[in-house]
PDB file of C-alpha atoms in Angstrom:
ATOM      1  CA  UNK G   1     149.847 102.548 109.903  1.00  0.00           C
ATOM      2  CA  UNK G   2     148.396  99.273 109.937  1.00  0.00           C
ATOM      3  CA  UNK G   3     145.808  97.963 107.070  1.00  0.00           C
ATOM      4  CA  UNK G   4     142.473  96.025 108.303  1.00  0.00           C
ATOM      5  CA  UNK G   5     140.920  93.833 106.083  1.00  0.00           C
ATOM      6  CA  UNK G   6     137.408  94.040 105.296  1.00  0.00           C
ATOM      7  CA  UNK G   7     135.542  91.545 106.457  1.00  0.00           C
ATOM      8  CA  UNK G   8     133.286  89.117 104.336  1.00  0.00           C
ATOM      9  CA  UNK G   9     129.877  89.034 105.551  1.00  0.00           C
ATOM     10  CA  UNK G  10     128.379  86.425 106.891  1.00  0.00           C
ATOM     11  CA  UNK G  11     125.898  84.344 104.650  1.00  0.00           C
ATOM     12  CA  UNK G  12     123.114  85.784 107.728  1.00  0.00           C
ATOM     13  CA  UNK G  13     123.611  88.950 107.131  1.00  0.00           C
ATOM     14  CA  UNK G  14     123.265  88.346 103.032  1.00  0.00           C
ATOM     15  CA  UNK G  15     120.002  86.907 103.360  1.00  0.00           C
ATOM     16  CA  UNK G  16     118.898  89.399 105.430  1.00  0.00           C
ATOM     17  CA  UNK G  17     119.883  92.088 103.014  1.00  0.00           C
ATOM     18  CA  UNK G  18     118.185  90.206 100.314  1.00  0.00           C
ATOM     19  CA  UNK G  19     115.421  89.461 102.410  1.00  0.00           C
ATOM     20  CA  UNK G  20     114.982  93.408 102.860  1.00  0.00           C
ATOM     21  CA  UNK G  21     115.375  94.247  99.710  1.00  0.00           C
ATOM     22  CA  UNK G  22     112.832  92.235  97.868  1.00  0.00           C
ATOM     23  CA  UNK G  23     110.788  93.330 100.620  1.00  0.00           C
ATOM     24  CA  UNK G  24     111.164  97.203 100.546  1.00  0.00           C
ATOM     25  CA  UNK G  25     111.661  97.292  96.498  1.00  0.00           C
ATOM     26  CA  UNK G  26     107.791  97.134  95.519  1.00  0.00           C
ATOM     27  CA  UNK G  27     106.767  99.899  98.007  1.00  0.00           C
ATOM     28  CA  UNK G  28     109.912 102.153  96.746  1.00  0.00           C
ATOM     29  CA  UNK G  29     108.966 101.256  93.235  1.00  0.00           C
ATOM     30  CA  UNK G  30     105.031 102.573  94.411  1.00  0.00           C
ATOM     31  CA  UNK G  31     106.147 105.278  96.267  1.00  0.00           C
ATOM     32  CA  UNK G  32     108.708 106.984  92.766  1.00  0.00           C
ATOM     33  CA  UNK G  33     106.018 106.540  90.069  1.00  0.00           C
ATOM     34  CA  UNK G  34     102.802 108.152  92.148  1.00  0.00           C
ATOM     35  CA  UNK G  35     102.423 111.167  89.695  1.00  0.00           C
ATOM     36  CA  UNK G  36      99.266 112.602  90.917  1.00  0.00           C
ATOM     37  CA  UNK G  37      99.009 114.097  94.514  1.00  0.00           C
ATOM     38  CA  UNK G  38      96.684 112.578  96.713  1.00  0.00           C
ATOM     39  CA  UNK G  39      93.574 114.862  97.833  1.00  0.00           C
ATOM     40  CA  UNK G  40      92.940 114.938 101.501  1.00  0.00           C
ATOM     41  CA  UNK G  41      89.671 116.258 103.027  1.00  0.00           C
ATOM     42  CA  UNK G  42      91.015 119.580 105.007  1.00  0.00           C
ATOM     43  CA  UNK G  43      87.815 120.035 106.463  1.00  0.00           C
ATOM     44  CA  UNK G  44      85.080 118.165 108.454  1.00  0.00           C
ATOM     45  CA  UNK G  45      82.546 120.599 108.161  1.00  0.00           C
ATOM     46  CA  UNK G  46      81.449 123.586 106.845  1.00  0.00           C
ATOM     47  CA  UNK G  47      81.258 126.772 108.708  1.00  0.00           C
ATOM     48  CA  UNK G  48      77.741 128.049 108.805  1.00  0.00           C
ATOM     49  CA  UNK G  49      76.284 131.953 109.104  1.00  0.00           C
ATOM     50  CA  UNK G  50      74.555 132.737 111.746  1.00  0.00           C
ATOM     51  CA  UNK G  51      71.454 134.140 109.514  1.00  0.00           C
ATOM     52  CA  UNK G  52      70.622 130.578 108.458  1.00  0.00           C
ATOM     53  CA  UNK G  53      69.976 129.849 112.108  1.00  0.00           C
ATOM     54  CA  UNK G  54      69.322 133.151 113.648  1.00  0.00           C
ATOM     55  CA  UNK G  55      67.057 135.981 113.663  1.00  0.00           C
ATOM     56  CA  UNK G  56      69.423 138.128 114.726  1.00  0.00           C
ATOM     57  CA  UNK G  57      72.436 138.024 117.165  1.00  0.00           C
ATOM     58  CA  UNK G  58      71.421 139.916 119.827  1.00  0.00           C
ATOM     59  CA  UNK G  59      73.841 139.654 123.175  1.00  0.00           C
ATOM     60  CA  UNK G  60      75.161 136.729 120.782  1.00  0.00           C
ATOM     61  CA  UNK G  61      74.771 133.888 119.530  1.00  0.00           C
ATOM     62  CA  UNK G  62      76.075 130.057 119.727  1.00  0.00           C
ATOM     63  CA  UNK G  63      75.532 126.941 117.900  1.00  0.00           C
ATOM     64  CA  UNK G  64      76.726 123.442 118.106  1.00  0.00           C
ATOM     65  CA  UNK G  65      76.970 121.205 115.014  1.00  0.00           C
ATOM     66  CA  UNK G  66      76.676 117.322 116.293  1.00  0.00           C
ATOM     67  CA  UNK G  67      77.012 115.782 113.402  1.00  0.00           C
ATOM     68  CA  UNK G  68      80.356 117.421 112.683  1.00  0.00           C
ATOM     69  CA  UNK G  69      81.334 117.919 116.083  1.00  0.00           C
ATOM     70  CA  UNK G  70      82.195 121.652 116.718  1.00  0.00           C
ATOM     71  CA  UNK G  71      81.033 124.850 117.907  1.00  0.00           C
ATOM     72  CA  UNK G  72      80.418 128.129 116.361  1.00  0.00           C
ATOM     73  CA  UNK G  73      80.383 131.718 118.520  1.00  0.00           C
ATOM     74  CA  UNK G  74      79.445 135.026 117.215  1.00  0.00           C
ATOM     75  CA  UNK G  75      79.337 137.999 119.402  1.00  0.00           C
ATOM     76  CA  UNK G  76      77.086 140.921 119.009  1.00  0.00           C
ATOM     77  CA  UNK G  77      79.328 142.629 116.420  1.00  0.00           C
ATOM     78  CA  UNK G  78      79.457 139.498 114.260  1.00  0.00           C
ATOM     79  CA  UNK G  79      82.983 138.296 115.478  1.00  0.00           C
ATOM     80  CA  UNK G  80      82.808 134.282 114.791  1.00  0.00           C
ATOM     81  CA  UNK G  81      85.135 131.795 116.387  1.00  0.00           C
ATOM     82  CA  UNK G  82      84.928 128.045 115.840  1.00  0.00           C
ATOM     83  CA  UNK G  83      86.337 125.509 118.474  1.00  0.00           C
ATOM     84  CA  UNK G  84      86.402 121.277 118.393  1.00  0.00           C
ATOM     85  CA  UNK G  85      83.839 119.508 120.849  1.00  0.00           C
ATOM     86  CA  UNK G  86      82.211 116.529 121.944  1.00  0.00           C
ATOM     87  CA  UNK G  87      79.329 115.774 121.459  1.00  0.00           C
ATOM     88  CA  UNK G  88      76.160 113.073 122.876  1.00  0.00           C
ATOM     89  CA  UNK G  89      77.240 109.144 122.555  1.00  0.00           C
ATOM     90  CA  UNK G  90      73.894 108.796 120.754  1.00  0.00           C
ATOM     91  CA  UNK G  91      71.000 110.135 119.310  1.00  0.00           C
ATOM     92  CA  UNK G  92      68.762 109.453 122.026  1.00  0.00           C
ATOM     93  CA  UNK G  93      71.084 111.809 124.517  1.00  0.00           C
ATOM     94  CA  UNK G  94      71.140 114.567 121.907  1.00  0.00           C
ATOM     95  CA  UNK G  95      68.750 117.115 122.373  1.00  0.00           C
ATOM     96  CA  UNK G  96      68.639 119.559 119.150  1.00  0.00           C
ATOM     97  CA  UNK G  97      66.595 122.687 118.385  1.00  0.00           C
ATOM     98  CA  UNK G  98      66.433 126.186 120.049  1.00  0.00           C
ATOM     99  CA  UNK G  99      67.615 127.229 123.970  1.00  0.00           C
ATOM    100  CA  UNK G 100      70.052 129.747 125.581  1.00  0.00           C
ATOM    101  CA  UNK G 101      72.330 130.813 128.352  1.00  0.00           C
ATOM    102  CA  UNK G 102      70.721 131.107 131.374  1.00  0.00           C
ATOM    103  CA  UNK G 103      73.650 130.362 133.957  1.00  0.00           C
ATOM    104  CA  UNK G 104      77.863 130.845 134.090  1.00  0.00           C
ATOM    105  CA  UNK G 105      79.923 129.128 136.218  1.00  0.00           C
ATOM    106  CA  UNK G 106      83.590 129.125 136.702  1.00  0.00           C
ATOM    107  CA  UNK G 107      84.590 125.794 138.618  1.00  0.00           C
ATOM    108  CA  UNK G 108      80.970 123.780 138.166  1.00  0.00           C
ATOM    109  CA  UNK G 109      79.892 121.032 140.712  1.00  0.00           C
ATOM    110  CA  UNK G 110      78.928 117.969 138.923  1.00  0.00           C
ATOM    111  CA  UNK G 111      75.559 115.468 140.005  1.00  0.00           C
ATOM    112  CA  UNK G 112      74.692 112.811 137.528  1.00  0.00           C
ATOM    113  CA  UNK G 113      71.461 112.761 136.413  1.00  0.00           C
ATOM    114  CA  UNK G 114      68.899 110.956 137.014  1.00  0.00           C
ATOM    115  CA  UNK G 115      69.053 108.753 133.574  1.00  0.00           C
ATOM    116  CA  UNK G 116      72.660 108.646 134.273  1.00  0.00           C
ATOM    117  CA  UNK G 117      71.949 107.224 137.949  1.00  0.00           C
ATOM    118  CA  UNK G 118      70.220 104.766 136.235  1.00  0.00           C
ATOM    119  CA  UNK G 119      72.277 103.663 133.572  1.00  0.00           C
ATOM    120  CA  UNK G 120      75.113 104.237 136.340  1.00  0.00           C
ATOM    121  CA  UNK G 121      74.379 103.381 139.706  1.00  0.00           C
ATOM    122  CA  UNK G 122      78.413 103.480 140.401  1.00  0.00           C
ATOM    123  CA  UNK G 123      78.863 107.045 139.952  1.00  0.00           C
ATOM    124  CA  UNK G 124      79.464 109.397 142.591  1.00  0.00           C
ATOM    125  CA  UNK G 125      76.056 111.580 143.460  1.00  0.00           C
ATOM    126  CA  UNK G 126      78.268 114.673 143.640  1.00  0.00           C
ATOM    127  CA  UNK G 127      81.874 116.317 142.306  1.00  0.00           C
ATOM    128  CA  UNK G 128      82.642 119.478 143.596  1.00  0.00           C
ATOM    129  CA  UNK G 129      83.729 121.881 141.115  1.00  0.00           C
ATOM    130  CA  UNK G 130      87.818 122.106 140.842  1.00  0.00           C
ATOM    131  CA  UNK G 131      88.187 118.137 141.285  1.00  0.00           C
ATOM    132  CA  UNK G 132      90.069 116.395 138.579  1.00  0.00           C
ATOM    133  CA  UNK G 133      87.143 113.606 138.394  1.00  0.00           C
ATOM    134  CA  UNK G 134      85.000 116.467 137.798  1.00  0.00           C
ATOM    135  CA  UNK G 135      83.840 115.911 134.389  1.00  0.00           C
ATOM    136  CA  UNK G 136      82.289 119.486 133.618  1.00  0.00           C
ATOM    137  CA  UNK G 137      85.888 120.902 133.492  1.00  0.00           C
ATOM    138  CA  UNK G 138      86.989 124.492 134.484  1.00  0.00           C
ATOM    139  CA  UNK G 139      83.803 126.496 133.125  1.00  0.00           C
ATOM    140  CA  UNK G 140      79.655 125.749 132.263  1.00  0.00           C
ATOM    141  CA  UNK G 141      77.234 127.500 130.359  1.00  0.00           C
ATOM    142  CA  UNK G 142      73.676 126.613 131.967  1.00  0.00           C
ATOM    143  CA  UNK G 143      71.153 125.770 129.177  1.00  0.00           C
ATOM    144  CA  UNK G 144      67.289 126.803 129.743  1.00  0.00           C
ATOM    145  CA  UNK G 145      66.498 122.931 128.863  1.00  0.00           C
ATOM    146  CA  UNK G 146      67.195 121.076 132.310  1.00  0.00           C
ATOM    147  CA  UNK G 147      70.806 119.401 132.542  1.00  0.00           C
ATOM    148  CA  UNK G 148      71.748 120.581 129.597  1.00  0.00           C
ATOM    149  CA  UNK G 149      75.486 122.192 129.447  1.00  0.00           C
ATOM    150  CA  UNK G 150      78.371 123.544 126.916  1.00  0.00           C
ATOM    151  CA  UNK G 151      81.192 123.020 129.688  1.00  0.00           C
ATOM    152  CA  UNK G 152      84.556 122.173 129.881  1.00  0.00           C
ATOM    153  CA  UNK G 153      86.468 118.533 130.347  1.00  0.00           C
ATOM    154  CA  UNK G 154      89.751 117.490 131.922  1.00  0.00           C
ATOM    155  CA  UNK G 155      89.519 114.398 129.526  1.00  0.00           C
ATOM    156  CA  UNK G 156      90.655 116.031 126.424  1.00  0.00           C
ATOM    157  CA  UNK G 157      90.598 112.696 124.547  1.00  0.00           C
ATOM    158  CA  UNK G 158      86.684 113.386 124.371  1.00  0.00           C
ATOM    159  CA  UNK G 159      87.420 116.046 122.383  1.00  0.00           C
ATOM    160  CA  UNK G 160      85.832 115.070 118.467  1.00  0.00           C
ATOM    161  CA  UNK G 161      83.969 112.406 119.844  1.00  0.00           C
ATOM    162  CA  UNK G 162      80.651 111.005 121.117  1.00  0.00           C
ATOM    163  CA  UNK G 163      81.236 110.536 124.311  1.00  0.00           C
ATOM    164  CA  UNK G 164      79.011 112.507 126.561  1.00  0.00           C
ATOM    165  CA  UNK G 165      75.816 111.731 128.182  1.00  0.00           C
ATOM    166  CA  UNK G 166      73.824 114.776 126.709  1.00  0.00           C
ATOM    167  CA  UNK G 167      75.998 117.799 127.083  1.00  0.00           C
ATOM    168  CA  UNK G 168      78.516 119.708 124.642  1.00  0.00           C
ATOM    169  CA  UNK G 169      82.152 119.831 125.610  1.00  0.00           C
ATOM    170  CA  UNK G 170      85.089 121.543 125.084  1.00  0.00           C
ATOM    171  CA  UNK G 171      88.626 122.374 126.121  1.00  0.00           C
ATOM    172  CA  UNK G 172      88.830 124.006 129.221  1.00  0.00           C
ATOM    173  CA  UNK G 173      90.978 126.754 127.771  1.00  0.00           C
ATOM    174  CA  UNK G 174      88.370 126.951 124.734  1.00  0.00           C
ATOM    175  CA  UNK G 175      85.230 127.188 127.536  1.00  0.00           C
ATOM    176  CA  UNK G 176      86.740 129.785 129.241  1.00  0.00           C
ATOM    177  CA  UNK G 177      87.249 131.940 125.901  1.00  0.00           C
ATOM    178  CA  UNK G 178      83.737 131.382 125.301  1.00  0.00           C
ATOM    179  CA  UNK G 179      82.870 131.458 128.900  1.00  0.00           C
ATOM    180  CA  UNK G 180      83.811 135.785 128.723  1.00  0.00           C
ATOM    181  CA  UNK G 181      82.454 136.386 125.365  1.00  0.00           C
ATOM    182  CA  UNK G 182      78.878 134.810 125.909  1.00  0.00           C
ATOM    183  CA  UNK G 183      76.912 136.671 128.391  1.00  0.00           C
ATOM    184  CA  UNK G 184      73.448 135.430 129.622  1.00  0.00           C
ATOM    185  CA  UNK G 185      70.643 135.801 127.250  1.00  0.00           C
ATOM    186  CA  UNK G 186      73.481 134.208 124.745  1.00  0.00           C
ATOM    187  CA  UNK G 187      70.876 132.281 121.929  1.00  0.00           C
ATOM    188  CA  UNK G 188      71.526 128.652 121.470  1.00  0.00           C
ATOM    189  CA  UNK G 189      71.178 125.988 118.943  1.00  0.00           C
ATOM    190  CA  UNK G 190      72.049 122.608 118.444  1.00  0.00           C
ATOM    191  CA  UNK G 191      71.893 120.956 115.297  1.00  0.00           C
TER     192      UNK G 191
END
């Protein structure tokens, strides 16, 4: 069997070491005498009941929160789901108060607006429905106020952000959930 010799280290990898040590020490010092645990906030929001917005529920009942950026559904027998969305870029986009469901559509064709035209003479004047540029995603909910959508998106980065032009959006697999449990006549509200 032969015997190796350790080797000494080299006076590089010494002050490296050192270097490292003093370093790392005062965050490892930190990190062993924390006693109390750190409270997080769990929670963005707090879920609402439909009686503080509602008269009653009727075929159902929907409404979006914009501030803290989701979306509350209760069906007729008072079944409540609550999914992430997106919301307006800014306050002059959002439109709050009372509408409802007037339209369904599985596959939506987009047109801009014409504010958005405007703001954005680049954009396309029309994406048919099923086009991965298509930003109202795989389902729409027609509001009665002109232009006005809870749709889909096949950016999910949007998702807990301001960053449409008006309209609330969620995941497409979240849309279509909503998309078979709201019927027409579904109230809305947007707060």
């Amino acid at each position: 069997m032969t015997k190796t010799t350790p080797k000494t280290p080299s006076r590089r990898a010494v002050l490296v070491g050192a270097t490292a040590a003093t370093l790392f020490a005062p965050s490892i010092l930190r990190a062993q005498t924390q006693q109390a645990p750190v409270d997080r906030n769990i929670a963005a929001f707090r879920v609402h009941e439909w009686r503080d917005h509602f008269d009653s529920l009727g075929v159902g009942a929907i409404l979006a929160d914009t501030k803290s950026m989701f979306l509350q559904h209760w069906t007729p027998d008072g079944d409540m789901r609550i999914y992430p969305t997106s919301v307006p870029l800014s306050d002059d986009l959002t439109r709050t108060g009372f509408t409802e469901v007037i339209d369904k559509r599985v596959a939506p064709s987009w047109s801009p607006t014409p504010a958005m035209r405007e703001r954005n003479p680049e954009w396309p004047a029309f994406i048919p429905g099923g086009d991965p540029l298509n930003p109202m995603g795989s389902h729409a909910l027609y509001l009665s106020w002109q232009f006005y959508r809870i749709h889909g998106t096949q950016d999910t980065r949007k998702i807990g952000r301001k960053s449409s032009n008006g309209c609330i959006g969620l995941y497409n697999e979240q849309i279509a959930e909503v998309y078979d449990r709201a019927p027409i006549g579904t109230k809305v509200r947007l707060i």
